[in-house]
């Protein structure tokens, strides 16, 4: 928890309001895919190309039918964004399958097993992960999640139906599964519950507005936009001092204990992303930065001594903005291993 310290930073006092950051892998920035760029586009492409036979994504009771329809099929690689009941049935051995679950930012996800027919002794498994994993990177990061990584996995083959319902700590979760025998599978229901103080969030949409609030808690909260984005902070209350200061890279905000980081990277894990600027003091905006990275994160670090709050708007950068950045351009490679 708290300041990570010791890592190189770009931005600082020279990257003031209206700064532009190009985090592309080359001189032209990230290449838009199908009109969309970033980690979100790659995730969508992987799901759509993942041999998936996905069913409709509609809330219960909205379909104009007289009788209740069977649960829609879930694919071997799928993304589910609405509550409902879903069934996976293997048509052949399925060895590397996953479902990405995402709710609204102010919601928690509950996965309830209705029926499970797998062969645990034969090598099948069914696991729920509290968060997302993509290309070996986790969200929330190990630094920001309240549980150790090993406790974020709930394995059906270990717990059985004694733990039929599993609730996430944020608005995203994952189901990993392996089913060898055709005809075997499982049925599960996704429910959502309100989260009064959302902490770690992945945005469902590339555009929006949000307020992160941390009330007297020693925790770090990250809001992830899995697209290159413009971030416009309109209000920041840190409970100490006042005024705006984009920190000097050598000075750091760690000694203050309460600050906001703007991060950019190519993966999911905020702890492996590039710190672009820190805001150490309260202010009323707007302060804006364009971040041309595959993943853009607003991270609120809190010592627990104050009520901290940050309100911001965000929108996905257009392809022309990535190709022709304007304003105060900061040329940096967007690397995940820093």
PDB file of N, CA and C in Angstrom, residues 235-294:
ATOM      1  N   UNK A 235     -12.036  17.806 -10.074  1.00  0.00           N
ATOM      2  CA  UNK A 235     -12.018  18.103  -8.642  1.00  0.00           C
ATOM      3  C   UNK A 235     -11.162  17.066  -7.924  1.00  0.00           C
ATOM      4  N   UNK A 236     -10.303  17.537  -7.040  1.00  0.00           N
ATOM      5  CA  UNK A 236      -9.456  16.648  -6.246  1.00  0.00           C
ATOM      6  C   UNK A 236      -9.410  17.167  -4.818  1.00  0.00           C
ATOM      7  N   UNK A 237      -9.865  16.340  -3.884  1.00  0.00           N
ATOM      8  CA  UNK A 237      -9.840  16.682  -2.459  1.00  0.00           C
ATOM      9  C   UNK A 237      -9.041  15.626  -1.735  1.00  0.00           C
ATOM     10  N   UNK A 238      -7.904  16.031  -1.143  1.00  0.00           N
ATOM     11  CA  UNK A 238      -7.009  15.091  -0.483  1.00  0.00           C
ATOM     12  C   UNK A 238      -6.983  15.249   1.024  1.00  0.00           C
ATOM     13  N   UNK A 239      -7.721  16.203   1.560  1.00  0.00           N
ATOM     14  CA  UNK A 239      -7.799  16.333   3.012  1.00  0.00           C
ATOM     15  C   UNK A 239      -6.604  17.001   3.639  1.00  0.00           C
ATOM     16  N   UNK A 240      -5.670  17.493   2.830  1.00  0.00           N
ATOM     17  CA  UNK A 240      -4.524  18.217   3.373  1.00  0.00           C
ATOM     18  C   UNK A 240      -4.110  19.302   2.391  1.00  0.00           C
ATOM     19  N   UNK A 241      -3.800  20.461   2.906  1.00  0.00           N
ATOM     20  CA  UNK A 241      -3.320  21.579   2.114  1.00  0.00           C
ATOM     21  C   UNK A 241      -4.252  21.883   0.943  1.00  0.00           C
ATOM     22  N   UNK A 242      -3.825  22.723   0.020  1.00  0.00           N
ATOM     23  CA  UNK A 242      -4.626  23.055  -1.161  1.00  0.00           C
ATOM     24  C   UNK A 242      -3.700  23.565  -2.243  1.00  0.00           C
ATOM     25  N   UNK A 243      -4.230  23.604  -3.432  1.00  0.00           N
ATOM     26  CA  UNK A 243      -3.453  24.059  -4.575  1.00  0.00           C
ATOM     27  C   UNK A 243      -3.030  22.880  -5.431  1.00  0.00           C
ATOM     28  N   UNK A 244      -2.675  23.132  -6.681  1.00  0.00           N
ATOM     29  CA  UNK A 244      -2.315  22.095  -7.647  1.00  0.00           C
ATOM     30  C   UNK A 244      -0.810  22.070  -7.834  1.00  0.00           C
ATOM     31  N   UNK A 245      -0.259  20.851  -7.811  1.00  0.00           N
ATOM     32  CA  UNK A 245       1.155  20.708  -8.124  1.00  0.00           C
ATOM     33  C   UNK A 245       1.346  19.382  -8.834  1.00  0.00           C
ATOM     34  N   UNK A 246       1.762  19.438 -10.092  1.00  0.00           N
ATOM     35  CA  UNK A 246       2.203  18.217 -10.761  1.00  0.00           C
ATOM     36  C   UNK A 246       3.621  17.988 -10.279  1.00  0.00           C
ATOM     37  N   UNK A 247       3.843  16.902  -9.610  1.00  0.00           N
ATOM     38  CA  UNK A 247       5.058  16.708  -8.839  1.00  0.00           C
ATOM     39  C   UNK A 247       6.314  16.707  -9.693  1.00  0.00           C
ATOM     40  N   UNK A 248       7.385  17.149  -9.099  1.00  0.00           N
ATOM     41  CA  UNK A 248       8.702  16.984  -9.679  1.00  0.00           C
ATOM     42  C   UNK A 248       9.079  15.507  -9.588  1.00  0.00           C
ATOM     43  N   UNK A 249       9.531  14.877 -10.687  1.00  0.00           N
ATOM     44  CA  UNK A 249       9.805  13.451 -10.643  1.00  0.00           C
ATOM     45  C   UNK A 249      10.755  13.030  -9.536  1.00  0.00           C
ATOM     46  N   UNK A 250      11.706  13.894  -9.159  1.00  0.00           N
ATOM     47  CA  UNK A 250      12.669  13.521  -8.136  1.00  0.00           C
ATOM     48  C   UNK A 250      12.143  13.736  -6.727  1.00  0.00           C
ATOM     49  N   UNK A 251      11.079  14.532  -6.591  1.00  0.00           N
ATOM     50  CA  UNK A 251      10.574  14.846  -5.256  1.00  0.00           C
ATOM     51  C   UNK A 251       9.622  13.781  -4.752  1.00  0.00           C
ATOM     52  N   UNK A 252       8.651  13.410  -5.549  1.00  0.00           N
ATOM     53  CA  UNK A 252       7.707  12.369  -5.168  1.00  0.00           C
ATOM     54  C   UNK A 252       6.620  12.886  -4.257  1.00  0.00           C
ATOM     55  N   UNK A 253       5.527  12.130  -4.220  1.00  0.00           N
ATOM     56  CA  UNK A 253       4.403  12.455  -3.349  1.00  0.00           C
ATOM     57  C   UNK A 253       4.337  11.511  -2.152  1.00  0.00           C
ATOM     58  N   UNK A 254       5.245  10.544  -2.080  1.00  0.00           N
ATOM     59  CA  UNK A 254       5.151   9.522  -1.049  1.00  0.00           C
ATOM     60  C   UNK A 254       5.199  10.078   0.357  1.00  0.00           C
ATOM     61  N   UNK A 255       5.956  11.152   0.574  1.00  0.00           N
ATOM     62  CA  UNK A 255       6.047  11.723   1.907  1.00  0.00           C
ATOM     63  C   UNK A 255       4.738  12.319   2.372  1.00  0.00           C
ATOM     64  N   UNK A 256       3.891  12.718   1.411  1.00  0.00           N
ATOM     65  CA  UNK A 256       2.583  13.272   1.752  1.00  0.00           C
ATOM     66  C   UNK A 256       1.613  12.167   2.116  1.00  0.00           C
ATOM     67  N   UNK A 257       1.672  11.055   1.384  1.00  0.00           N
ATOM     68  CA  UNK A 257       0.856   9.889   1.736  1.00  0.00           C
ATOM     69  C   UNK A 257      -0.493   9.828   1.073  1.00  0.00           C
ATOM     70  N   UNK A 258      -0.989  10.943   0.559  1.00  0.00           N
ATOM     71  CA  UNK A 258      -2.278  10.986  -0.124  1.00  0.00           C
ATOM     72  C   UNK A 258      -2.102  11.737  -1.436  1.00  0.00           C
ATOM     73  N   UNK A 259      -2.306  11.049  -2.556  1.00  0.00           N
ATOM     74  CA  UNK A 259      -2.109  11.687  -3.848  1.00  0.00           C
ATOM     75  C   UNK A 259      -2.790  10.862  -4.936  1.00  0.00           C
ATOM     76  N   UNK A 260      -2.848  11.440  -6.142  1.00  0.00           N
ATOM     77  CA  UNK A 260      -3.419  10.775  -7.306  1.00  0.00           C
ATOM     78  C   UNK A 260      -2.317  10.575  -8.327  1.00  0.00           C
ATOM     79  N   UNK A 261      -2.255   9.369  -8.877  1.00  0.00           N
ATOM     80  CA  UNK A 261      -1.330   9.056  -9.954  1.00  0.00           C
ATOM     81  C   UNK A 261      -2.090   8.900 -11.268  1.00  0.00           C
ATOM     82  N   UNK A 262      -1.493   9.337 -12.348  1.00  0.00           N
ATOM     83  CA  UNK A 262      -1.953   9.007 -13.692  1.00  0.00           C
ATOM     84  C   UNK A 262      -0.934   8.040 -14.277  1.00  0.00           C
ATOM     85  N   UNK A 263      -1.409   6.866 -14.695  1.00  0.00           N
ATOM     86  CA  UNK A 263      -0.543   5.794 -15.161  1.00  0.00           C
ATOM     87  C   UNK A 263      -0.894   5.416 -16.585  1.00  0.00           C
ATOM     88  N   UNK A 264       0.088   4.923 -17.327  1.00  0.00           N
ATOM     89  CA  UNK A 264      -0.140   4.405 -18.664  1.00  0.00           C
ATOM     90  C   UNK A 264       0.671   3.144 -18.875  1.00  0.00           C
ATOM     91  N   UNK A 265       0.118   2.202 -19.634  1.00  0.00           N
ATOM     92  CA  UNK A 265       0.839   0.958 -19.882  1.00  0.00           C
ATOM     93  C   UNK A 265       0.176   0.117 -20.937  1.00  0.00           C
ATOM     94  N   UNK A 266       0.740  -1.064 -21.164  1.00  0.00           N
ATOM     95  CA  UNK A 266       0.233  -1.976 -22.181  1.00  0.00           C
ATOM     96  C   UNK A 266      -0.477  -3.177 -21.579  1.00  0.00           C
ATOM     97  N   UNK A 267      -0.444  -3.327 -20.247  1.00  0.00           N
ATOM     98  CA  UNK A 267      -1.074  -4.468 -19.592  1.00  0.00           C
ATOM     99  C   UNK A 267      -2.093  -4.036 -18.568  1.00  0.00           C
ATOM    100  N   UNK A 268      -2.603  -5.026 -17.809  1.00  0.00           N
ATOM    101  CA  UNK A 268      -3.663  -4.762 -16.830  1.00  0.00           C
ATOM    102  C   UNK A 268      -3.149  -4.261 -15.492  1.00  0.00           C
ATOM    103  N   UNK A 269      -1.957  -4.675 -15.080  1.00  0.00           N
ATOM    104  CA  UNK A 269      -1.491  -4.470 -13.709  1.00  0.00           C
ATOM    105  C   UNK A 269      -0.998  -3.037 -13.498  1.00  0.00           C
ATOM    106  N   UNK A 270      -1.699  -2.234 -12.670  1.00  0.00           N
ATOM    107  CA  UNK A 270      -1.254  -0.850 -12.458  1.00  0.00           C
ATOM    108  C   UNK A 270       0.150  -0.750 -11.862  1.00  0.00           C
ATOM    109  N   UNK A 271       0.575  -1.743 -11.073  1.00  0.00           N
ATOM    110  CA  UNK A 271       1.892  -1.668 -10.453  1.00  0.00           C
ATOM    111  C   UNK A 271       3.023  -1.829 -11.464  1.00  0.00           C
ATOM    112  N   UNK A 272       2.697  -2.287 -12.684  1.00  0.00           N
ATOM    113  CA  UNK A 272       3.703  -2.452 -13.732  1.00  0.00           C
ATOM    114  C   UNK A 272       3.593  -1.369 -14.796  1.00  0.00           C
ATOM    115  N   UNK A 273       2.746  -0.378 -14.540  1.00  0.00           N
ATOM    116  CA  UNK A 273       2.538   0.678 -15.523  1.00  0.00           C
ATOM    117  C   UNK A 273       3.457   1.864 -15.263  1.00  0.00           C
ATOM    118  N   UNK A 274       3.565   2.731 -16.252  1.00  0.00           N
ATOM    119  CA  UNK A 274       4.447   3.886 -16.178  1.00  0.00           C
ATOM    120  C   UNK A 274       3.763   5.042 -15.458  1.00  0.00           C
ATOM    121  N   UNK A 275       4.341   5.535 -14.352  1.00  0.00           N
ATOM    122  CA  UNK A 275       3.775   6.730 -13.700  1.00  0.00           C
ATOM    123  C   UNK A 275       4.067   7.959 -14.566  1.00  0.00           C
ATOM    124  N   UNK A 276       3.010   8.658 -14.927  1.00  0.00           N
ATOM    125  CA  UNK A 276       3.143   9.798 -15.823  1.00  0.00           C
ATOM    126  C   UNK A 276       3.110  11.120 -15.086  1.00  0.00           C
ATOM    127  N   UNK A 277       2.267  11.229 -14.082  1.00  0.00           N
ATOM    128  CA  UNK A 277       2.181  12.463 -13.284  1.00  0.00           C
ATOM    129  C   UNK A 277       1.495  12.138 -11.973  1.00  0.00           C
ATOM    130  N   UNK A 278       1.873  12.845 -10.923  1.00  0.00           N
ATOM    131  CA  UNK A 278       1.221  12.741  -9.620  1.00  0.00           C
ATOM    132  C   UNK A 278       0.653  14.097  -9.248  1.00  0.00           C
ATOM    133  N   UNK A 279      -0.533  14.091  -8.674  1.00  0.00           N
ATOM    134  CA  UNK A 279      -1.153  15.313  -8.168  1.00  0.00           C
ATOM    135  C   UNK A 279      -1.169  15.197  -6.650  1.00  0.00           C
ATOM    136  N   UNK A 280      -0.422  16.083  -6.018  1.00  0.00           N
ATOM    137  CA  UNK A 280      -0.164  15.945  -4.588  1.00  0.00           C
ATOM    138  C   UNK A 280      -1.094  16.782  -3.726  1.00  0.00           C
ATOM    139  N   UNK A 281      -1.790  17.747  -4.297  1.00  0.00           N
ATOM    140  CA  UNK A 281      -2.555  18.688  -3.494  1.00  0.00           C
ATOM    141  C   UNK A 281      -3.957  18.857  -4.056  1.00  0.00           C
ATOM    142  N   UNK A 282      -4.872  19.233  -3.199  1.00  0.00           N
ATOM    143  CA  UNK A 282      -6.254  19.448  -3.610  1.00  0.00           C
ATOM    144  C   UNK A 282      -6.352  20.621  -4.578  1.00  0.00           C
ATOM    145  N   UNK A 283      -7.307  20.533  -5.489  1.00  0.00           N
ATOM    146  CA  UNK A 283      -7.564  21.647  -6.395  1.00  0.00           C
ATOM    147  C   UNK A 283      -8.925  21.434  -7.046  1.00  0.00           C
ATOM    148  N   UNK A 284      -9.455  22.500  -7.635  1.00  0.00           N
ATOM    149  CA  UNK A 284     -10.648  22.446  -8.465  1.00  0.00           C
ATOM    150  C   UNK A 284     -10.197  22.736  -9.886  1.00  0.00           C
ATOM    151  N   UNK A 285     -10.394  21.787 -10.784  1.00  0.00           N
ATOM    152  CA  UNK A 285      -9.838  21.773 -12.127  1.00  0.00           C
ATOM    153  C   UNK A 285     -10.415  22.825 -13.055  1.00  0.00           C
ATOM    154  N   UNK A 286     -10.306  22.539 -14.357  1.00  0.00           N
ATOM    155  CA  UNK A 286      -9.878  21.229 -14.862  1.00  0.00           C
ATOM    156  C   UNK A 286      -8.376  21.120 -15.098  1.00  0.00           C
ATOM    157  N   UNK A 287      -7.872  19.891 -14.961  1.00  0.00           N
ATOM    158  CA  UNK A 287      -6.515  19.547 -15.377  1.00  0.00           C
ATOM    159  C   UNK A 287      -6.638  18.356 -16.310  1.00  0.00           C
ATOM    160  N   UNK A 288      -5.985  18.433 -17.457  1.00  0.00           N
ATOM    161  CA  UNK A 288      -6.220  17.434 -18.499  1.00  0.00           C
ATOM    162  C   UNK A 288      -4.911  16.842 -18.989  1.00  0.00           C
ATOM    163  N   UNK A 289      -4.934  15.553 -19.316  1.00  0.00           N
ATOM    164  CA  UNK A 289      -3.787  14.902 -19.938  1.00  0.00           C
ATOM    165  C   UNK A 289      -4.279  13.873 -20.937  1.00  0.00           C
ATOM    166  N   UNK A 290      -3.618  13.850 -22.100  1.00  0.00           N
ATOM    167  CA  UNK A 290      -3.874  12.818 -23.090  1.00  0.00           C
ATOM    168  C   UNK A 290      -2.835  11.720 -22.921  1.00  0.00           C
ATOM    169  N   UNK A 291      -3.302  10.474 -22.804  1.00  0.00           N
ATOM    170  CA  UNK A 291      -2.413   9.339 -22.552  1.00  0.00           C
ATOM    171  C   UNK A 291      -2.622   8.323 -23.672  1.00  0.00           C
ATOM    172  N   UNK A 292      -1.629   8.191 -24.550  1.00  0.00           N
ATOM    173  CA  UNK A 292      -1.776   7.329 -25.710  1.00  0.00           C
ATOM    174  C   UNK A 292      -1.330   5.911 -25.460  1.00  0.00           C
ATOM    175  N   UNK A 293      -1.644   5.357 -24.299  1.00  0.00           N
ATOM    176  CA  UNK A 293      -1.271   3.991 -23.953  1.00  0.00           C
ATOM    177  C   UNK A 293      -2.461   3.053 -24.124  1.00  0.00           C
ATOM    178  N   UNK A 294      -2.179   1.762 -24.221  1.00  0.00           N
ATOM    179  CA  UNK A 294      -3.259   0.786 -24.345  1.00  0.00           C
ATOM    180  C   UNK A 294      -4.169   0.783 -23.126  1.00  0.00           C
TER     181      UNK A 294
END
